[in-house]
Short mmCIF file of C-alpha atoms in Angstrom, two decimals:
data_model
loop_
_atom_site.label_atom_id
_atom_site.label_comp_id
_atom_site.label_asym_id
_atom_site.label_seq_id
_atom_site.Cartn_x
_atom_site.Cartn_y
_atom_site.Cartn_z
CA MET A 1 -1.02 27.22 16.92
CA LYS A 2 0.37 25.15 14.04
CA ILE A 3 3.91 26.07 13.00
CA LYS A 4 4.54 27.16 9.39
CA PHE A 5 7.23 25.84 7.02
CA ASN A 6 8.96 29.23 7.03
CA LYS A 7 9.78 28.81 10.74
CA LEU A 8 11.80 25.61 10.27
CA GLY A 9 14.96 27.15 8.76
CA LEU A 10 14.54 26.02 5.14
CA SER A 11 16.05 28.10 2.31
CA ASN A 12 13.97 30.72 0.51
CA GLU A 13 14.22 28.75 -2.76
CA VAL A 14 12.82 25.61 -1.13
CA LEU A 15 10.10 27.58 0.69
CA GLN A 16 8.95 29.07 -2.63
CA ALA A 17 8.77 25.57 -4.15
CA ILE A 18 6.80 24.26 -1.14
CA SER A 19 4.39 27.18 -1.49
CA MET A 20 3.92 26.37 -5.20
CA LEU A 21 3.08 22.80 -4.22
CA GLY A 22 0.29 24.16 -2.03
CA TYR A 23 1.66 23.17 1.39
CA GLU A 24 1.40 25.63 4.27
CA THR A 25 1.96 23.71 7.49
CA PRO A 26 4.32 20.75 8.02
CA SER A 27 3.22 17.32 9.21
CA LYS A 28 4.40 16.13 12.64
CA ILE A 29 7.35 14.20 11.24
CA GLN A 30 8.39 17.16 9.07
CA GLU A 31 8.17 19.55 12.00
CA GLU A 32 10.32 17.26 14.15
CA ILE A 33 13.11 16.16 11.81
CA ILE A 34 13.68 19.13 9.44
CA PRO A 35 15.38 21.26 12.14
CA LEU A 36 17.53 18.28 13.20
CA ILE A 37 18.66 17.58 9.63
CA LEU A 38 19.46 21.26 9.10
CA LYS A 39 21.63 21.13 12.25
CA GLY A 40 23.63 18.27 10.73
CA LYS A 41 22.35 15.52 13.06
CA ASP A 42 22.08 11.88 12.06
CA VAL A 43 18.38 11.03 12.28
CA ILE A 44 16.05 8.05 12.26
CA GLY A 45 12.55 9.20 11.30
CA GLN A 46 9.67 6.79 11.87
CA ALA A 47 6.15 7.69 10.77
CA GLN A 48 3.37 5.97 8.89
CA THR A 49 3.07 6.01 5.11
CA GLY A 50 1.82 9.25 3.58
CA THR A 51 3.06 11.63 6.28
CA GLY A 52 5.65 13.40 4.12
CA LYS A 53 8.97 11.86 5.18
CA THR A 54 10.42 12.30 1.68
CA LEU A 55 9.63 16.01 1.56
CA ALA A 56 11.20 16.38 5.01
CA TYR A 57 14.66 15.13 4.05
CA ALA A 58 14.58 16.40 0.44
CA SER A 59 13.74 19.97 1.47
CA SER A 60 16.42 19.89 4.18
CA ILE A 61 19.14 18.56 1.86
CA LEU A 62 18.33 21.09 -0.88
CA SER A 63 18.36 23.91 1.68
CA LYS A 64 21.85 23.05 2.97
CA MET A 65 23.61 21.83 -0.16
CA ASP A 66 26.16 23.93 -2.05
CA VAL A 67 25.68 23.88 -5.82
CA ALA A 68 29.29 24.92 -6.58
CA THR A 69 31.09 21.56 -6.38
CA ASN A 70 30.42 19.17 -9.28
CA VAL A 71 30.40 15.86 -7.34
CA VAL A 72 27.72 13.53 -5.95
CA LYS A 73 26.85 15.03 -2.58
CA ALA A 74 23.77 12.97 -1.67
CA ILE A 75 22.76 9.36 -2.26
CA VAL A 76 19.22 8.17 -1.54
CA LEU A 77 18.65 4.40 -1.53
CA VAL A 78 15.12 3.09 -2.07
CA PRO A 79 13.73 -0.45 -2.47
CA THR A 80 12.03 -0.22 -5.88
CA ARG A 81 12.39 1.43 -9.29
CA GLU A 82 8.99 3.08 -8.94
CA LEU A 83 9.94 4.67 -5.63
CA ALA A 84 13.25 5.87 -7.12
CA ILE A 85 11.29 7.73 -9.80
CA GLN A 86 8.84 9.08 -7.22
CA VAL A 87 11.57 10.40 -4.87
CA CYS A 88 13.45 11.93 -7.80
CA GLU A 89 10.26 13.75 -8.83
CA GLU A 90 9.90 15.07 -5.26
CA PHE A 91 13.43 16.48 -5.43
CA HIS A 92 12.68 18.07 -8.82
CA ALA A 93 9.49 19.66 -7.46
CA LEU A 94 11.43 21.22 -4.56
CA ASN A 95 14.35 22.18 -6.84
CA ARG A 96 12.35 24.58 -9.06
CA MET A 97 14.10 27.70 -7.81
CA ALA A 98 17.57 26.16 -7.50
CA ASP A 99 19.97 24.52 -9.94
CA PHE A 100 20.88 21.11 -8.53
CA ASP A 101 21.21 18.07 -10.80
CA VAL A 102 19.15 15.10 -9.57
CA ILE A 103 18.88 11.73 -11.32
CA SER A 104 17.32 8.35 -10.55
CA VAL A 105 19.15 5.08 -11.30
CA TYR A 106 17.59 1.61 -11.28
CA GLY A 107 17.70 -1.74 -13.04
CA GLY A 108 15.58 -2.77 -15.99
CA THR A 109 16.84 0.11 -18.15
CA LYS A 110 20.06 0.64 -20.12
CA ILE A 111 22.93 1.55 -17.82
CA ASP A 112 24.82 3.50 -20.52
CA MET A 113 22.45 6.47 -20.34
CA GLN A 114 22.80 6.63 -16.56
CA ILE A 115 26.60 6.53 -16.87
CA LYS A 116 26.49 9.46 -19.33
CA GLN A 117 24.36 11.47 -16.91
CA LEU A 118 26.79 10.81 -14.07
CA LYS A 119 29.79 11.83 -16.20
CA ARG A 120 28.12 15.20 -16.95
CA GLY A 121 28.01 15.89 -13.21
CA VAL A 122 25.28 15.16 -10.68
CA ASP A 123 24.56 16.48 -7.19
CA ILE A 124 21.96 13.96 -5.97
CA VAL A 125 21.48 10.30 -6.94
CA VAL A 126 18.32 8.38 -6.05
CA GLY A 127 18.57 4.67 -6.77
CA THR A 128 17.97 1.03 -5.95
CA PRO A 129 20.85 -0.73 -4.18
CA GLY A 130 21.55 -3.16 -7.04
CA ARG A 131 21.98 -0.51 -9.73
CA VAL A 132 23.94 1.80 -7.41
CA MET A 133 26.37 -1.05 -6.67
CA ASP A 134 26.69 -1.81 -10.39
CA LEU A 135 27.52 1.82 -11.18
CA MET A 136 30.06 1.94 -8.35
CA LYS A 137 31.79 -1.24 -9.57
CA ARG A 138 32.05 0.31 -13.04
CA ARG A 139 33.58 3.42 -11.39
CA ALA A 140 30.85 5.57 -12.91
CA LEU A 141 29.54 6.55 -9.46
CA ARG A 142 31.90 7.74 -6.73
CA LEU A 143 30.67 8.47 -3.21
CA ASP A 144 33.86 9.71 -1.52
CA HIS A 145 32.66 13.34 -1.28
CA LEU A 146 29.24 12.45 0.11
CA GLU A 147 27.43 14.85 2.44
CA TYR A 148 24.17 12.89 2.87
CA PHE A 149 23.43 9.15 2.95
CA VAL A 150 19.69 8.44 3.02
CA LEU A 151 17.79 5.17 3.38
CA ASP A 152 14.14 5.71 2.44
CA GLU A 153 11.67 2.93 3.36
CA ALA A 154 14.50 1.25 5.23
CA ASP A 155 12.16 -1.44 6.61
CA GLU A 156 11.09 -2.46 3.10
CA MET A 157 14.70 -2.65 1.89
CA LEU A 158 15.69 -4.92 4.76
CA ASN A 159 12.58 -7.07 4.22
CA MET A 160 13.59 -7.45 0.56
CA GLY A 161 17.07 -8.66 1.50
CA PHE A 162 19.11 -5.57 0.60
CA GLN A 163 21.09 -5.35 3.85
CA GLU A 164 24.36 -6.68 2.38
CA ASP A 165 24.07 -4.33 -0.61
CA ILE A 166 23.41 -1.36 1.68
CA GLU A 167 26.43 -2.19 3.83
CA PHE A 168 28.63 -2.59 0.73
CA ILE A 169 27.63 0.87 -0.50
CA PHE A 170 28.00 2.44 2.93
CA LYS A 171 31.56 1.16 3.34
CA LYS A 172 32.54 2.84 0.05
CA THR A 173 31.48 6.28 1.28
CA ASN A 174 33.52 8.87 3.15
CA GLN A 175 33.28 9.04 6.95
CA ASN A 176 32.24 12.67 7.32
CA LYS A 177 28.62 12.51 6.14
CA GLN A 178 25.15 12.82 7.57
CA VAL A 179 23.08 9.61 7.73
CA LEU A 180 19.26 9.64 7.56
CA LEU A 181 17.03 6.55 7.94
CA LEU A 182 13.33 6.89 7.14
CA SER A 183 10.90 4.08 7.86
CA ALA A 184 7.23 3.33 8.53
CA THR A 185 8.08 0.57 11.01
CA MET A 186 11.13 0.03 13.20
CA PRO A 187 12.36 -3.59 13.23
CA LYS A 188 15.44 -4.44 15.30
CA THR A 189 17.55 -4.75 12.13
CA ILE A 190 17.21 -1.01 11.48
CA LEU A 191 18.34 -0.12 14.99
CA THR A 192 21.27 -2.54 14.59
CA LEU A 193 22.18 -0.80 11.32
CA ALA A 194 21.91 2.58 13.02
CA ARG A 195 24.23 1.62 15.87
CA LYS A 196 26.75 0.31 13.35
CA TYR A 197 26.83 3.22 10.88
CA MET A 198 25.33 6.33 12.48
CA LYS A 199 26.96 8.75 14.91
CA LYS A 200 26.49 7.79 18.55
CA ASP A 201 24.41 10.89 19.26
CA TYR A 202 21.87 10.22 16.48
CA ASP A 203 18.26 11.27 17.10
CA TYR A 204 15.39 8.80 16.86
CA ILE A 205 12.10 10.54 16.11
CA ALA A 206 9.01 8.32 16.13
CA ILE A 207 5.62 9.86 15.44
CA GLU A 208 3.21 7.50 17.15
CA GLU A 209 -0.38 7.93 16.10
CA LYS A 210 -3.20 6.43 18.15
CA SER A 211 -4.03 4.52 15.00
CA LYS A 212 -1.38 3.17 12.66
CA THR A 213 -3.65 4.03 9.76
CA SER A 214 -4.54 7.56 8.68
CA ILE A 215 -7.55 9.17 10.34
CA ASN A 216 -8.40 10.51 6.88
CA VAL A 217 -9.14 7.00 5.57
CA THR A 218 -12.54 5.38 6.07
CA GLN A 219 -12.03 1.61 6.23
CA GLN A 220 -14.80 -0.70 5.03
CA TYR A 221 -15.18 -4.38 4.26
CA TYR A 222 -17.67 -6.39 2.23
CA ARG A 223 -18.29 -10.08 2.83
CA VAL A 224 -18.09 -12.14 -0.37
CA THR A 225 -17.65 -15.69 -1.63
CA GLU A 226 -15.18 -16.62 -4.36
CA LYS A 227 -18.07 -17.05 -6.82
CA ILE A 228 -19.28 -13.47 -6.42
CA ARG A 229 -15.95 -11.69 -5.76
CA VAL A 230 -15.67 -10.13 -9.26
CA GLU A 231 -19.34 -9.12 -9.39
CA ALA A 232 -19.15 -7.61 -5.89
CA LEU A 233 -16.11 -5.58 -6.97
CA CYS A 234 -18.00 -4.27 -10.01
CA ARG A 235 -20.96 -3.24 -7.85
CA ILE A 236 -18.60 -1.33 -5.58
CA LEU A 237 -16.82 0.38 -8.50
CA ASP A 238 -20.17 1.39 -10.00
CA HIS A 239 -21.42 2.60 -6.62
CA TYR A 240 -18.34 4.84 -6.24
CA ALA A 241 -18.70 6.14 -9.78
CA GLY A 242 -16.22 8.80 -10.79
CA LYS A 243 -13.56 7.97 -8.20
CA THR A 244 -10.01 6.80 -8.98
CA GLY A 245 -8.25 4.00 -7.19
CA ILE A 246 -5.77 1.16 -6.85
CA ILE A 247 -7.06 -2.42 -6.76
CA PHE A 248 -4.63 -4.73 -4.94
CA CYS A 249 -4.24 -8.42 -5.76
CA GLN A 250 -2.02 -11.04 -4.11
CA LYS A 251 -0.53 -12.65 -7.22
CA LYS A 252 0.45 -11.71 -10.78
CA LYS A 253 -2.00 -14.23 -12.24
CA GLU A 254 -4.79 -12.63 -10.24
CA VAL A 255 -3.85 -9.20 -11.64
CA ASP A 256 -3.99 -10.52 -15.23
CA PHE A 257 -7.31 -12.29 -14.59
CA LEU A 258 -8.93 -9.22 -13.05
CA LEU A 259 -7.59 -6.91 -15.76
CA ASN A 260 -9.21 -9.10 -18.42
CA GLU A 261 -12.52 -9.31 -16.50
CA LEU A 262 -12.79 -5.56 -15.92
CA MET A 263 -11.78 -4.67 -19.49
CA LEU A 264 -14.52 -6.97 -20.80
CA ARG A 265 -16.94 -5.00 -18.63
CA HIS A 266 -15.63 -1.71 -20.11
CA TYR A 267 -13.87 -0.33 -17.02
CA ASN A 268 -10.98 2.07 -17.64
CA VAL A 269 -8.19 -0.03 -16.09
CA GLU A 270 -4.51 -0.88 -16.49
CA ALA A 271 -2.19 -3.23 -14.58
CA MET A 272 1.26 -3.39 -12.98
CA HIS A 273 3.20 -6.41 -11.71
CA GLY A 274 6.72 -7.81 -11.79
CA ASP A 275 6.39 -9.69 -15.10
CA ILE A 276 5.48 -6.54 -17.01
CA ALA A 277 8.48 -4.86 -18.69
CA GLN A 278 9.99 -2.05 -16.63
CA SER A 279 9.56 0.53 -19.39
CA ALA A 280 5.85 -0.35 -19.61
CA ARG A 281 5.46 -0.11 -15.83
CA ILE A 282 7.03 3.36 -15.80
CA GLU A 283 4.74 4.48 -18.62
CA THR A 284 1.68 3.02 -16.85
CA LEU A 285 2.54 4.80 -13.61
CA ASP A 286 3.03 8.09 -15.45
CA ARG A 287 -0.34 7.67 -17.20
CA PHE A 288 -2.03 6.91 -13.89
CA LYS A 289 -0.62 10.05 -12.29
CA LYS A 290 -1.91 12.10 -15.23
CA GLY A 291 -5.40 10.60 -14.91
CA ALA A 292 -5.30 8.71 -18.22
CA PHE A 293 -7.25 5.80 -16.68
CA GLN A 294 -9.40 5.30 -13.61
CA TYR A 295 -8.20 2.15 -11.85
CA LEU A 296 -4.75 0.60 -11.48
CA ILE A 297 -4.64 -3.14 -10.68
CA ALA A 298 -1.38 -4.07 -8.97
CA THR A 299 0.52 -6.41 -6.68
CA ASP A 300 2.11 -5.10 -3.48
CA VAL A 301 5.64 -5.14 -4.91
CA ALA A 302 4.70 -3.27 -8.10
CA ALA A 303 2.79 -0.60 -6.15
CA ARG A 304 5.47 0.21 -3.56
CA GLY A 305 6.65 3.28 -5.45
CA ILE A 306 3.19 4.75 -6.04
CA HIS A 307 2.73 7.95 -4.07
CA VAL A 308 -0.07 9.92 -5.68
CA ASP A 309 -2.00 12.44 -3.58
CA ASP A 310 -5.31 12.15 -5.46
CA ILE A 311 -6.23 8.46 -5.05
CA ASP A 312 -9.82 8.19 -3.79
CA LEU A 313 -10.04 4.43 -3.27
CA VAL A 314 -7.80 1.56 -2.27
CA ILE A 315 -9.47 -1.80 -2.78
CA ASN A 316 -8.16 -5.09 -1.45
CA TYR A 317 -9.57 -7.47 -4.05
CA ASN A 318 -7.78 -10.08 -1.96
CA LEU A 319 -6.30 -9.46 1.47
CA PRO A 320 -2.51 -9.23 1.89
CA GLN A 321 -0.45 -11.77 3.83
CA ASP A 322 0.06 -9.63 6.95
CA VAL A 323 -1.22 -6.57 8.78
CA GLU A 324 1.80 -4.39 7.92
CA SER A 325 1.12 -4.94 4.21
CA TYR A 326 -2.52 -3.95 4.81
CA ILE A 327 -1.38 -0.73 6.49
CA HIS A 328 0.99 0.05 3.60
CA ARG A 329 -1.74 -0.61 1.03
CA ILE A 330 -4.33 1.70 2.51
CA GLY A 331 -1.65 4.36 3.04
CA ARG A 332 -1.93 5.02 -0.72
CA THR A 333 -5.14 7.00 -0.11
CA GLY A 334 -5.99 9.80 2.33
CA ARG A 335 -2.63 11.48 1.68
CA ALA A 336 -1.61 15.14 2.06
CA GLY A 337 -4.59 15.95 4.27
CA LYS A 338 -7.16 14.56 1.83
CA THR A 339 -9.77 11.91 2.60
CA GLY A 340 -9.93 8.43 1.14
CA ILE A 341 -11.75 5.10 1.37
CA ALA A 342 -10.12 1.68 1.89
CA ILE A 343 -12.27 -1.31 0.92
CA SER A 344 -11.59 -5.01 1.52
CA LEU A 345 -13.40 -7.97 0.01
CA VAL A 346 -13.31 -10.80 2.55
CA THR A 347 -14.70 -14.30 2.91
CA ASN A 348 -16.09 -15.46 6.24
CA ARG A 349 -12.85 -17.30 6.98
CA GLN A 350 -10.86 -14.09 6.48
CA LEU A 351 -12.75 -12.12 9.12
CA SER A 352 -10.18 -13.14 11.74
CA PHE A 353 -7.53 -11.26 9.74
CA LEU A 354 -9.61 -8.08 10.07
CA ASN A 355 -9.70 -8.62 13.84
CA ASP A 356 -5.89 -8.68 13.75
CA VAL A 357 -5.96 -5.43 11.75
CA LYS A 358 -8.25 -3.76 14.29
CA ARG A 359 -6.07 -4.87 17.19
CA ILE A 360 -2.63 -4.14 15.73
CA ALA A 361 -3.46 -1.00 13.72
CA GLN A 362 -5.93 0.25 16.36
CA CYS A 363 -8.46 1.28 13.74
CA GLU A 364 -12.13 0.87 12.96
CA LEU A 365 -13.43 -1.28 10.09
CA VAL A 366 -17.08 -1.01 9.13
CA GLU A 367 -18.95 -3.85 7.44
CA CYS A 368 -21.02 -2.67 4.47
CA PRO A 369 -23.59 -4.60 2.44
CA ILE A 370 -22.78 -5.15 -1.24
CA PRO A 371 -24.57 -2.32 -3.10
CA SER A 372 -27.95 -3.34 -4.47
CA GLY A 373 -28.96 -2.81 -8.08
CA LYS A 374 -31.08 0.15 -7.01
CA GLU A 375 -28.18 1.78 -5.14
CA VAL A 376 -25.85 1.30 -8.11
CA MET A 377 -28.36 2.87 -10.50
CA GLU A 378 -28.90 5.82 -8.17
CA ALA A 379 -25.13 6.41 -7.88
CA LYS A 380 -24.61 6.25 -11.66
CA THR A 381 -27.63 8.48 -12.33
CA LYS A 382 -26.37 11.04 -9.82
CA MET A 383 -22.97 11.07 -11.56
CA LEU A 384 -24.67 11.59 -14.94
CA GLN A 385 -26.76 14.44 -13.53
CA THR A 386 -23.60 16.08 -12.16
CA CYS A 387 -21.88 15.82 -15.54
CA VAL A 388 -24.94 17.28 -17.30
CA SER A 389 -25.12 20.17 -14.79
CA GLU A 390 -21.46 21.01 -15.47
CA VAL A 391 -22.13 21.10 -19.24
CA ILE A 392 -25.14 23.36 -18.69
CA ALA A 393 -23.22 25.67 -16.32
CA THR A 394 -20.46 26.17 -18.89
CA LYS A 395 -22.92 26.41 -21.81
CA GLN A 396 -21.10 23.71 -23.76
CA TYR A 397 -24.43 22.43 -25.12
CA GLU A 398 -25.40 25.38 -27.34
CA ASN A 399 -24.05 23.90 -30.60
CA PHE A 400 -26.36 20.91 -30.13
CA ILE A 401 -29.61 22.84 -29.69
CA PRO A 402 -30.45 22.78 -33.45
CA TYR A 403 -30.62 18.97 -33.32
CA ILE A 404 -33.46 18.93 -30.78
CA ARG A 405 -35.16 22.31 -31.36
CA ASP A 406 -38.19 20.81 -33.17
CA TYR A 407 -39.05 18.19 -30.49
CA ASN A 408 -42.13 18.75 -28.31
CA LYS A 409 -42.14 18.28 -24.52
CA GLU A 410 -43.14 14.60 -24.63
CA GLU A 411 -40.53 13.82 -27.27
CA LEU A 412 -37.81 15.65 -25.29
CA LEU A 413 -38.70 13.57 -22.23
CA GLN A 414 -38.42 10.34 -24.20
CA TYR A 415 -35.21 11.51 -25.87
CA SER A 416 -33.59 12.38 -22.51
CA ALA A 417 -34.60 9.04 -20.97
CA ALA A 418 -33.22 7.14 -23.99
CA ILE A 419 -29.88 9.00 -23.79
CA MET A 420 -29.69 8.21 -20.08
CA LYS A 421 -30.37 4.52 -20.80
CA LEU A 422 -27.62 4.37 -23.44
CA PHE A 423 -25.16 6.12 -21.15
CA LEU A 424 -25.86 3.93 -18.11
CA GLU A 425 -25.74 0.70 -20.10
CA LYS A 426 -22.33 1.70 -21.40
CA GLU A 427 -21.07 2.81 -17.99
CA LEU A 428 -22.36 -0.10 -15.88
CA GLY A 429 -20.05 -3.07 -15.45
CA SER A 430 -22.27 -4.77 -12.88
CA ASN A 431 -24.81 -7.46 -13.65
CA LEU A 432 -27.69 -5.96 -11.72
CA ASP A 433 -29.93 -8.98 -12.38
CA LYS A 434 -27.58 -11.28 -10.45
CA GLU A 435 -28.45 -11.90 -6.81
CA LEU A 436 -25.40 -11.75 -4.53
CA LYS A 437 -25.75 -13.87 -1.40
CA VAL A 438 -23.27 -14.58 1.37
CA GLU A 439 -24.09 -17.06 4.12
CA ASN A 440 -23.98 -15.84 7.71
CA TYR A 441 -20.66 -16.27 9.46
CA HIS A 442 -20.36 -19.04 12.04
CA SER A 443 -17.78 -18.45 14.72
CA PRO A 444 -15.15 -21.10 15.49
CA GLN A 445 -17.15 -22.02 18.61
CA ARG A 446 -20.05 -23.20 16.43
CA LEU A 447 -17.73 -25.50 14.52
CA GLN A 448 -17.33 -27.56 17.67
CA LYS A 449 -18.81 -31.05 17.63
CA GLN A 450 -20.35 -32.93 20.53
CA GLY A 451 -17.82 -34.90 22.57
CA THR A 452 -14.98 -32.51 21.65
CA THR A 453 -13.32 -29.49 23.19
CA ARG A 454 -12.14 -26.56 21.11
CA VAL A 455 -8.59 -25.55 21.95
CA PHE A 456 -6.36 -22.64 21.04
CA LEU A 457 -2.74 -23.07 19.81
CA THR A 458 -0.26 -20.20 19.47
CA VAL A 459 0.86 -21.11 15.97
CA GLY A 460 -0.56 -19.74 12.72
CA LYS A 461 0.00 -18.65 9.15
CA LEU A 462 2.90 -16.39 10.13
CA ASP A 463 4.69 -19.60 11.19
CA LYS A 464 3.90 -21.06 7.73
CA ALA A 465 1.49 -23.48 9.41
CA LYS A 466 -1.16 -25.36 7.43
CA LYS A 467 -3.79 -27.90 8.49
CA GLY A 468 -1.71 -30.82 7.24
CA SER A 469 1.55 -29.68 8.80
CA ILE A 470 -0.15 -29.06 12.18
CA LEU A 471 -1.74 -32.53 12.19
CA ASP A 472 1.60 -34.12 11.25
CA PHE A 473 3.30 -32.17 14.03
CA ILE A 474 0.69 -33.27 16.62
CA LYS A 475 0.97 -36.91 15.56
CA LEU A 476 4.77 -36.79 15.82
CA GLU A 477 4.90 -35.04 19.21
CA THR A 478 1.97 -36.74 20.98
CA GLY A 479 1.46 -40.07 19.21
CA ILE A 480 -2.29 -39.34 19.03
CA ARG A 481 -3.99 -40.33 15.77
CA LYS A 482 -5.19 -37.58 13.42
CA GLU A 483 -8.85 -38.68 13.46
CA HIS A 484 -9.14 -37.31 17.04
CA PHE A 485 -8.69 -33.75 15.68
CA THR A 486 -11.33 -31.91 13.60
CA GLY A 487 -12.54 -28.40 12.73
CA ILE A 488 -9.03 -26.98 12.27
CA GLU A 489 -9.00 -23.25 11.54
CA VAL A 490 -5.53 -21.77 10.92
CA LEU A 491 -5.50 -18.01 11.46
CA THR A 492 -2.72 -15.43 11.19
CA LYS A 493 -1.04 -16.00 14.56
CA PHE A 494 -2.97 -18.87 16.12
CA THR A 495 -5.06 -21.94 15.36
CA PHE A 496 -8.35 -23.38 16.65
CA ILE A 497 -8.85 -27.15 16.69
CA ASN A 498 -11.48 -29.57 18.08
CA VAL A 499 -9.96 -32.35 20.23
CA ASP A 500 -11.89 -35.48 21.18
CA ASP A 501 -12.54 -35.38 24.93
CA GLU A 502 -11.13 -38.89 25.39
CA VAL A 503 -7.63 -37.73 24.37
CA LEU A 504 -7.86 -34.10 25.51
CA LYS A 505 -5.92 -34.49 28.78
CA ALA A 506 -3.08 -36.42 27.14
CA PHE A 507 -2.94 -33.99 24.22
CA MET A 508 -2.74 -30.89 26.45
CA LYS A 509 0.03 -32.45 28.54
CA LYS A 510 2.16 -33.74 25.66
CA ILE A 511 1.91 -30.72 23.33
CA LYS A 512 2.65 -28.09 25.98
CA GLY A 513 6.07 -26.46 25.50
CA LYS A 514 6.81 -28.20 22.21
CA LYS A 515 8.37 -26.15 19.40
CA PHE A 516 6.79 -25.74 15.97
CA ARG A 517 9.45 -24.42 13.55
CA GLY A 518 11.35 -22.83 16.41
CA ARG A 519 8.35 -21.30 18.17
CA VAL A 520 7.29 -22.60 21.61
CA ILE A 521 3.60 -23.50 21.56
CA ARG A 522 1.13 -22.41 24.22
CA VAL A 523 -2.16 -24.35 24.34
CA GLU A 524 -5.38 -23.66 26.22
CA LYS A 525 -9.09 -24.27 25.94
CA ALA A 526 -10.83 -21.74 23.72
CA LYS A 527 -13.13 -19.31 25.52
CA LYS A 528 -16.80 -19.52 24.69
CA ARG A 529 -18.21 -16.50 22.87
#
């Protein structure tokens, strides 16, 4: 039988707030680490995105903390401004029945207001390392009476180069405090940090799921070409009419391009990326949470702080650079026990990345055909019928009856069909007359030419390898001319290449054991499919 929140030892005030939020049973990570935090243990909590790590430590801290003393008793460090706001909101939601002062501090806004808030007295500070350091250097923020030191999304902070800042802040705190590290992944740098700054008897709780992605998320992919990528996206958006979502792009320019394209097609969209002013990004995020628009277009960095429980869709307009980023992206949907859909638009050459996702994340990805014009029309018509049924059920139509009372049956039929046409033409962003074709995928084996052998090298995009750099490397290490190598396909962690049979033996012998940017290369003949 599933344990309830009221069995974990949380305070009555926090339990009332949790009940008001609609939660009844804790997630696995919450069930494991809340009792440990309440006992005063230093804890590392590892669990995938969307499992409620923030609620776990926030509810525990608020349950134990004494409101009497007017000093900063908890500091929570996060990688981005957006996440600082999000975590602060989580504390406020759990603080409804208590009287703790919680503020968020981050760059991109005037520091004077944050200094004034700190001078008035604050119990909990949530902030980015840079702004926290700045406030400490100005002596506006003192951490010598700290009870809790929290690193949230510790892996992201270390990836973003905040380790020195974190260590600077940690050294300025008092010794007698509880340290909590929360992370989705567990690189060695986090464990090194833990051994350096946490008590020797710290607990490491890792919630290992069979899949690294949520079972509540259905993962799909659609094969596209660059020419039809925008149109395919519009077909998908129209097919999933009425749903809200985040559309991920790789670069800022891509976000701006897609925003312009979708606005021209009358989609209700807004955008977030690093070049947009911080105040505008905060306002956009707030509007998105309130449902002011349907789709948010964003880069990975801008979207790190977005934790909204009601996102139906996550769409990879372009795939991320690595599998971990893919996992983080799709963790934005299917949260808090709800279901969601993750969609990726991929070219034939990107299919190998999806194989990496399946292997590393241990999940299923289903290929779907781009919705046809007929399917799009059926989806939009169904949405219209649902909206009309809701109006009829609530009798919101009665004031409009006088306008159509004198029409006969035939005229009413024509009138209804004409209204439907006007509505659908306004709502559709797709060009249903355009035929979307994608050529069949040819495996690397089919790229092989006669008189060559296809080989496999353990070097890929993660090693910053490109076709040119690999050919230059081969020429330097083996002395074999570049024209003997064709059909190069650089994938995430490895590369396929056709080698002329006349030089194959010499190539295999000379390249074996060589290092490409510090990584020892293994080479073997590719297996036939």
